[in-house]
CSV table of C-alpha atoms in Angstrom, one decimal:
chain,number,residue,atom,x,y,z
O,1,MET,CA,-13.9,-18.5,65.5
O,2,GLY,CA,-12.9,-22.1,65.0
O,3,VAL,CA,-9.9,-23.3,63.0
O,4,THR,CA,-12.1,-24.5,60.2
O,5,GLU,CA,-13.9,-21.2,59.9
O,6,GLY,CA,-10.6,-19.4,60.0
O,7,LEU,CA,-9.2,-21.5,57.2
O,8,LEU,CA,-12.3,-21.0,55.1
O,9,SER,CA,-12.2,-17.2,55.6
O,10,PHE,CA,-8.5,-17.2,54.6
O,11,THR,CA,-9.2,-19.3,51.5
O,12,LEU,CA,-12.0,-17.1,50.4
O,13,SER,CA,-9.9,-14.0,50.9
O,14,THR,CA,-7.0,-15.5,49.0
O,15,LEU,CA,-9.3,-16.4,46.1
O,16,HIS,CA,-10.8,-12.9,46.0
O,17,TYR,CA,-7.4,-11.2,45.9
O,18,SER,CA,-6.1,-13.8,43.4
O,19,ARG,CA,-9.0,-12.9,41.1
O,20,MET,CA,-8.3,-9.2,41.6
O,21,PHE,CA,-4.7,-9.8,40.8
O,22,LYS,CA,-5.5,-11.6,37.6
O,23,ILE,CA,-7.8,-8.8,36.5
O,24,TYR,CA,-5.1,-6.2,37.2
O,25,VAL,CA,-2.5,-8.3,35.3
O,26,GLY,CA,-4.9,-8.7,32.4
O,27,TYR,CA,-5.4,-4.9,32.2
O,28,ALA,CA,-1.7,-4.3,32.5
O,29,LEU,CA,-0.9,-6.8,29.7
O,30,GLY,CA,-3.6,-5.3,27.5
O,31,TRP,CA,-2.1,-1.8,28.0
O,32,LEU,CA,1.4,-3.1,27.3
O,33,TRP,CA,0.2,-4.9,24.1
O,34,THR,CA,-1.6,-1.8,22.8
O,35,SER,CA,1.5,0.3,23.5
O,36,MET,CA,3.7,-2.2,21.7
O,37,LEU,CA,1.5,-2.2,18.7
O,38,PHE,CA,1.6,1.6,18.6
O,39,VAL,CA,5.3,1.6,18.8
O,40,LEU,CA,5.6,-1.0,16.0
O,41,LYS,CA,3.2,0.9,13.8
O,42,HIS,CA,5.1,4.1,14.1
O,43,LYS,CA,8.7,2.8,14.8
O,44,GLY,CA,11.2,4.3,12.4
O,45,THR,CA,8.7,6.6,10.8
O,46,LYS,CA,11.0,9.6,11.0
O,47,LEU,CA,12.5,10.5,7.7
O,48,GLU,CA,16.1,9.9,8.7
O,49,ALA,CA,15.3,6.5,10.1
O,50,ILE,CA,13.4,5.5,7.0
O,51,GLN,CA,16.2,6.7,4.7
O,52,GLU,CA,18.7,4.7,6.8
O,53,ASP,CA,16.6,1.6,6.3
O,54,ALA,CA,16.4,2.2,2.6
O,55,ASN,CA,20.1,2.6,2.3
O,56,THR,CA,20.6,-0.9,3.6
O,57,LEU,CA,18.8,-2.3,0.5
O,58,ASN,CA,20.6,-3.2,-2.7
O,59,LYS,CA,17.6,-2.0,-4.7
O,60,ILE,CA,14.3,-0.3,-4.2
O,61,PRO,CA,11.3,0.0,-6.5
O,62,LEU,CA,11.0,2.9,-8.8
O,63,HIS,CA,7.2,2.6,-8.7
O,64,ILE,CA,5.1,0.8,-6.1
O,65,ALA,CA,1.4,-0.1,-6.4
O,66,ILE,CA,-0.8,-0.4,-3.4
O,67,LEU,CA,-4.0,-2.3,-4.0
O,68,VAL,CA,-6.7,-2.0,-1.3
O,69,ASN,CA,-9.5,-4.6,-1.1
O,70,SER,CA,-12.2,-2.0,-0.3
O,71,ARG,CA,-14.9,-4.6,-0.8
O,72,GLU,CA,-13.9,-6.4,2.4
O,73,GLU,CA,-12.2,-3.9,4.6
O,74,GLN,CA,-13.2,-0.4,5.7
O,75,LEU,CA,-11.1,2.3,4.0
O,76,ASN,CA,-9.0,4.5,6.3
O,77,LEU,CA,-7.5,7.3,4.3
O,78,ASP,CA,-5.1,8.4,7.0
O,79,ASP,CA,-3.6,4.9,7.3
O,80,LEU,CA,-3.4,4.7,3.5
O,81,ALA,CA,-1.7,8.1,3.3
O,82,ARG,CA,0.8,7.1,6.0
O,83,LEU,CA,1.7,4.0,3.9
O,84,VAL,CA,2.1,6.2,0.8
O,85,VAL,CA,4.4,8.6,2.6
O,86,TRP,CA,6.5,5.7,4.0
O,87,ALA,CA,7.1,4.7,0.3
O,88,LEU,CA,8.0,8.2,-0.8
O,89,ALA,CA,10.4,8.6,2.2
O,90,SER,CA,12.1,5.4,1.2
O,91,GLY,CA,13.1,6.9,-2.2
O,92,ILE,CA,10.2,5.6,-4.2
O,93,ASN,CA,9.1,8.6,-6.3
O,94,THR,CA,5.9,7.0,-7.8
O,95,VAL,CA,3.1,5.3,-5.9
O,96,SER,CA,-0.1,4.0,-7.5
O,97,LEU,CA,-3.2,3.5,-5.4
O,98,TYR,CA,-6.1,1.2,-6.6
O,99,SER,CA,-9.4,0.0,-5.2
O,100,PRO,CA,-11.7,-2.3,-7.2
O,101,ASN,CA,-14.9,-0.2,-6.8
O,102,ASP,CA,-13.8,3.4,-7.4
O,103,THR,CA,-13.8,4.2,-3.7
O,104,LEU,CA,-10.5,6.1,-3.8
O,105,ASN,CA,-11.5,8.1,-6.9
O,106,GLU,CA,-14.8,9.1,-5.2
O,107,LYS,CA,-12.8,10.3,-2.2
O,108,LEU,CA,-10.0,11.8,-4.2
O,109,ILE,CA,-10.1,15.3,-2.7
O,110,THR,CA,-10.0,14.0,0.9
O,111,LEU,CA,-7.4,11.5,0.0
O,112,ARG,CA,-5.2,14.2,-1.6
O,113,GLN,CA,-5.6,16.3,1.6
O,114,CYS,CA,-4.5,13.4,3.8
O,115,ILE,CA,-1.5,12.6,1.7
O,116,VAL,CA,-0.4,16.2,1.5
O,117,ARG,CA,-0.7,16.6,5.3
O,118,HIS,CA,1.3,13.5,6.1
O,119,HIS,CA,3.8,14.4,3.3
O,120,GLN,CA,4.4,17.9,4.9
O,121,VAL,CA,4.9,16.3,8.4
O,122,MET,CA,7.4,13.8,7.0
O,123,PHE,CA,9.6,16.0,4.9
O,124,SER,CA,11.4,19.1,6.2
O,125,PRO,CA,11.3,22.3,4.3
O,126,PRO,CA,11.8,22.7,1.4
O,127,VAL,CA,9.1,20.0,1.1
O,128,PRO,CA,9.2,18.2,-2.3
O,129,LEU,CA,6.2,18.7,-4.5
O,130,VAL,CA,3.7,15.8,-4.5
O,131,GLU,CA,1.1,15.3,-7.3
O,132,VAL,CA,-2.0,13.3,-6.3
O,133,THR,CA,-4.1,12.7,-9.4
O,134,GLU,CA,-6.1,10.3,-11.6
O,135,LEU,CA,-4.8,8.9,-14.8
O,136,PRO,CA,-6.7,11.2,-17.2
O,137,GLN,CA,-5.5,14.3,-15.3
O,138,LEU,CA,-1.8,13.1,-15.2
O,139,SER,CA,0.4,15.9,-16.5
O,140,ALA,CA,2.5,15.1,-19.6
O,141,SER,CA,5.6,16.6,-18.0
O,142,SER,CA,7.2,14.6,-15.2
O,143,CYS,CA,6.5,15.9,-11.7
O,144,PRO,CA,9.8,17.2,-10.2
O,145,GLY,CA,8.9,15.7,-6.8
O,146,HIS,CA,6.6,12.8,-6.0
O,147,THR,CA,3.7,11.3,-8.0
O,148,VAL,CA,0.7,9.5,-6.4
O,149,LEU,CA,-1.5,8.0,-9.1
O,150,VAL,CA,-5.1,7.0,-8.2
O,151,LEU,CA,-6.3,4.2,-10.6
O,152,SER,CA,-9.7,2.7,-11.0
O,153,PRO,CA,-11.2,-0.4,-12.8
O,154,LYS,CA,-11.7,1.9,-15.9
O,155,ASP,CA,-7.9,2.0,-16.2
O,156,GLY,CA,-7.6,-1.8,-16.2
O,157,ARG,CA,-9.6,-4.3,-18.1
O,158,GLN,CA,-12.0,-1.7,-19.6
O,159,ARG,CA,-9.1,0.2,-21.1
O,160,LEU,CA,-7.7,-3.1,-22.5
O,161,THR,CA,-11.1,-4.0,-24.0
O,162,GLU,CA,-11.4,-0.5,-25.6
O,163,LEU,CA,-7.9,-0.8,-27.1
O,164,ALA,CA,-8.7,-4.3,-28.6
O,165,ARG,CA,-11.9,-2.8,-30.2
O,166,LYS,CA,-9.9,0.1,-31.7
O,167,LEU,CA,-7.2,-2.1,-33.0
O,168,SER,CA,-9.7,-4.5,-34.6
O,169,THR,CA,-11.4,-1.6,-36.3
O,170,SER,CA,-8.1,-0.3,-37.6
O,171,VAL,CA,-7.3,-3.7,-39.0
O,172,LEU,CA,-10.7,-4.0,-40.7
O,173,LYS,CA,-10.3,-0.5,-42.2
O,174,ARG,CA,-6.8,-1.5,-43.4
O,175,GLN,CA,-5.2,1.3,-41.4
O,176,ILE,CA,-2.8,-1.2,-39.8
O,177,ARG,CA,-1.9,-4.8,-40.6
O,178,VAL,CA,-2.5,-7.7,-38.2
O,179,THR,CA,1.2,-8.3,-38.1
O,180,ASP,CA,1.6,-4.7,-36.7
O,181,VAL,CA,-0.2,-5.7,-33.5
O,182,ASP,CA,2.5,-7.0,-31.2
O,183,CYS,CA,3.8,-6.5,-27.6
O,184,HIS,CA,5.6,-3.3,-28.5
O,185,LEU,CA,2.4,-1.7,-29.9
O,186,LEU,CA,0.3,-2.8,-26.9
O,187,THR,CA,2.9,-1.4,-24.5
O,188,ASP,CA,3.0,1.9,-26.3
O,189,LYS,CA,-0.8,2.1,-26.2
O,190,LEU,CA,-1.3,0.9,-22.7
O,191,VAL,CA,1.5,2.8,-20.9
O,192,LEU,CA,0.2,4.8,-18.0
O,193,SER,CA,2.5,7.7,-18.9
O,194,SER,CA,5.8,8.2,-20.8
O,195,ASN,CA,7.2,9.5,-17.6
O,196,ILE,CA,6.1,6.7,-15.3
O,197,PRO,CA,7.5,3.1,-15.4
O,198,ASP,CA,5.3,0.1,-14.7
O,199,PRO,CA,5.2,-0.9,-11.0
O,200,ASP,CA,8.2,-2.9,-9.8
O,201,LEU,CA,6.3,-4.0,-6.6
O,202,ALA,CA,2.6,-4.4,-5.8
O,203,LEU,CA,1.3,-4.7,-2.3
O,204,VAL,CA,-2.1,-6.2,-2.1
O,205,CYS,CA,-3.7,-5.2,1.2
O,206,GLY,CA,-6.6,-7.2,2.7
O,207,GLY,CA,-5.2,-10.7,2.8
O,208,THR,CA,-6.5,-11.6,-0.7
O,209,SER,CA,-4.7,-13.5,-3.4
O,210,SER,CA,-6.0,-11.4,-6.2
O,211,THR,CA,-4.9,-8.3,-8.1
O,212,LEU,CA,-8.5,-7.0,-7.8
O,213,GLY,CA,-8.7,-5.9,-11.5
O,214,PHE,CA,-5.6,-3.7,-11.4
O,215,PRO,CA,-4.5,-2.8,-14.9
O,216,PRO,CA,-3.1,-6.2,-16.0
O,217,TRP,CA,-0.6,-5.1,-18.6
O,218,GLN,CA,1.2,-3.0,-16.0
O,219,LEU,CA,1.7,-6.1,-13.7
O,220,ARG,CA,3.3,-8.5,-16.1
O,221,LEU,CA,6.7,-8.0,-14.7
O,222,THR,CA,5.7,-6.9,-11.2
O,223,GLU,CA,6.7,-8.6,-7.9
O,224,ILE,CA,3.4,-9.1,-6.1
O,225,GLN,CA,3.2,-9.4,-2.3
O,226,THR,CA,0.1,-9.8,0.0
O,227,LEU,CA,-0.2,-7.9,3.3
O,228,GLN,CA,-2.9,-7.7,5.9
O,229,GLY,CA,-5.5,-4.8,5.8
O,230,HIS,CA,-3.9,-1.4,5.2
O,231,GLY,CA,-5.1,-0.2,8.6
O,232,LYS,CA,-3.0,-2.9,10.3
O,233,VAL,CA,0.2,-2.6,8.3
O,234,THR,CA,3.0,-1.3,10.5
O,235,TYR,CA,6.2,0.3,9.2
O,236,GLN,CA,8.1,-2.9,9.9
O,237,ASP,CA,5.6,-4.8,7.7
O,238,PHE,CA,6.2,-2.3,4.9
O,239,PHE,CA,10.0,-2.4,5.3
O,240,GLN,CA,10.0,-6.2,5.3
O,241,SER,CA,8.2,-6.0,1.9
O,242,LEU,CA,11.0,-3.8,0.6
O,243,GLN,CA,13.5,-6.3,1.9
O,244,ARG,CA,11.8,-9.2,0.1
O,245,PHE,CA,11.7,-7.2,-3.1
O,246,ALA,CA,15.5,-6.4,-2.7
O,247,LYS,CA,16.2,-10.1,-2.5
O,248,CYS,CA,14.0,-11.3,-5.4
O,249,GLN,CA,15.6,-12.1,-8.8
O,250,GLN,CA,13.5,-10.9,-11.7
O,251,ARG,CA,14.3,-13.1,-14.6
O,252,TYR,CA,11.8,-11.6,-17.1
O,253,GLY,CA,10.7,-15.0,-18.4
O,254,LYS,CA,14.2,-16.4,-18.8
């Protein structure tokens, strides 16, 4: 074999093994990236670690609303349940879930099962009670544990429209005066429950800059943040939202 043929054979062999090496490195980096995403998604998801994180914040929400843009992203109840339980483990006793097309309400039984399962895994016995319910079925007495409220468009603008119609009728029948209709009256009529405060923080999942028809009266004093799709939200994403909330100053119009 001549020198030229030998060099050509060596070059071809080098290129072949170089390509094989690149393919191997590509697979290795892909596996590493997938592993890193898994770790990030589940990092700190033990109760003790979440509570330690929460203790570093100077304030946490009393009530958090999670809005899912189910029109544009596929709903994953397990991922949503995990996000709910992270909130409960952080010391937030009330979580509201909302989708703009009744998807969550239609899957309420399965959603309740997912939340209860993740809740039992997160909390050691005795596991605190968790109530997962729609607004009309919300008990009058406060739940001694955690409350997950599943809202629908009927609880938002439609409820506000019905209230406006009833108040107008009452004024026409001279049952109340026009001057009686003020913010205090509206708040009394539109409150979700006497035991549940309005949301302090709303997380809009799905990368949209919209509240998707969530009950507007309940959001007038709410800190609103946008996240990526609920299936992609890691614990670190969630905790960073709590950190931003802890740093925000709510001036209440002042």
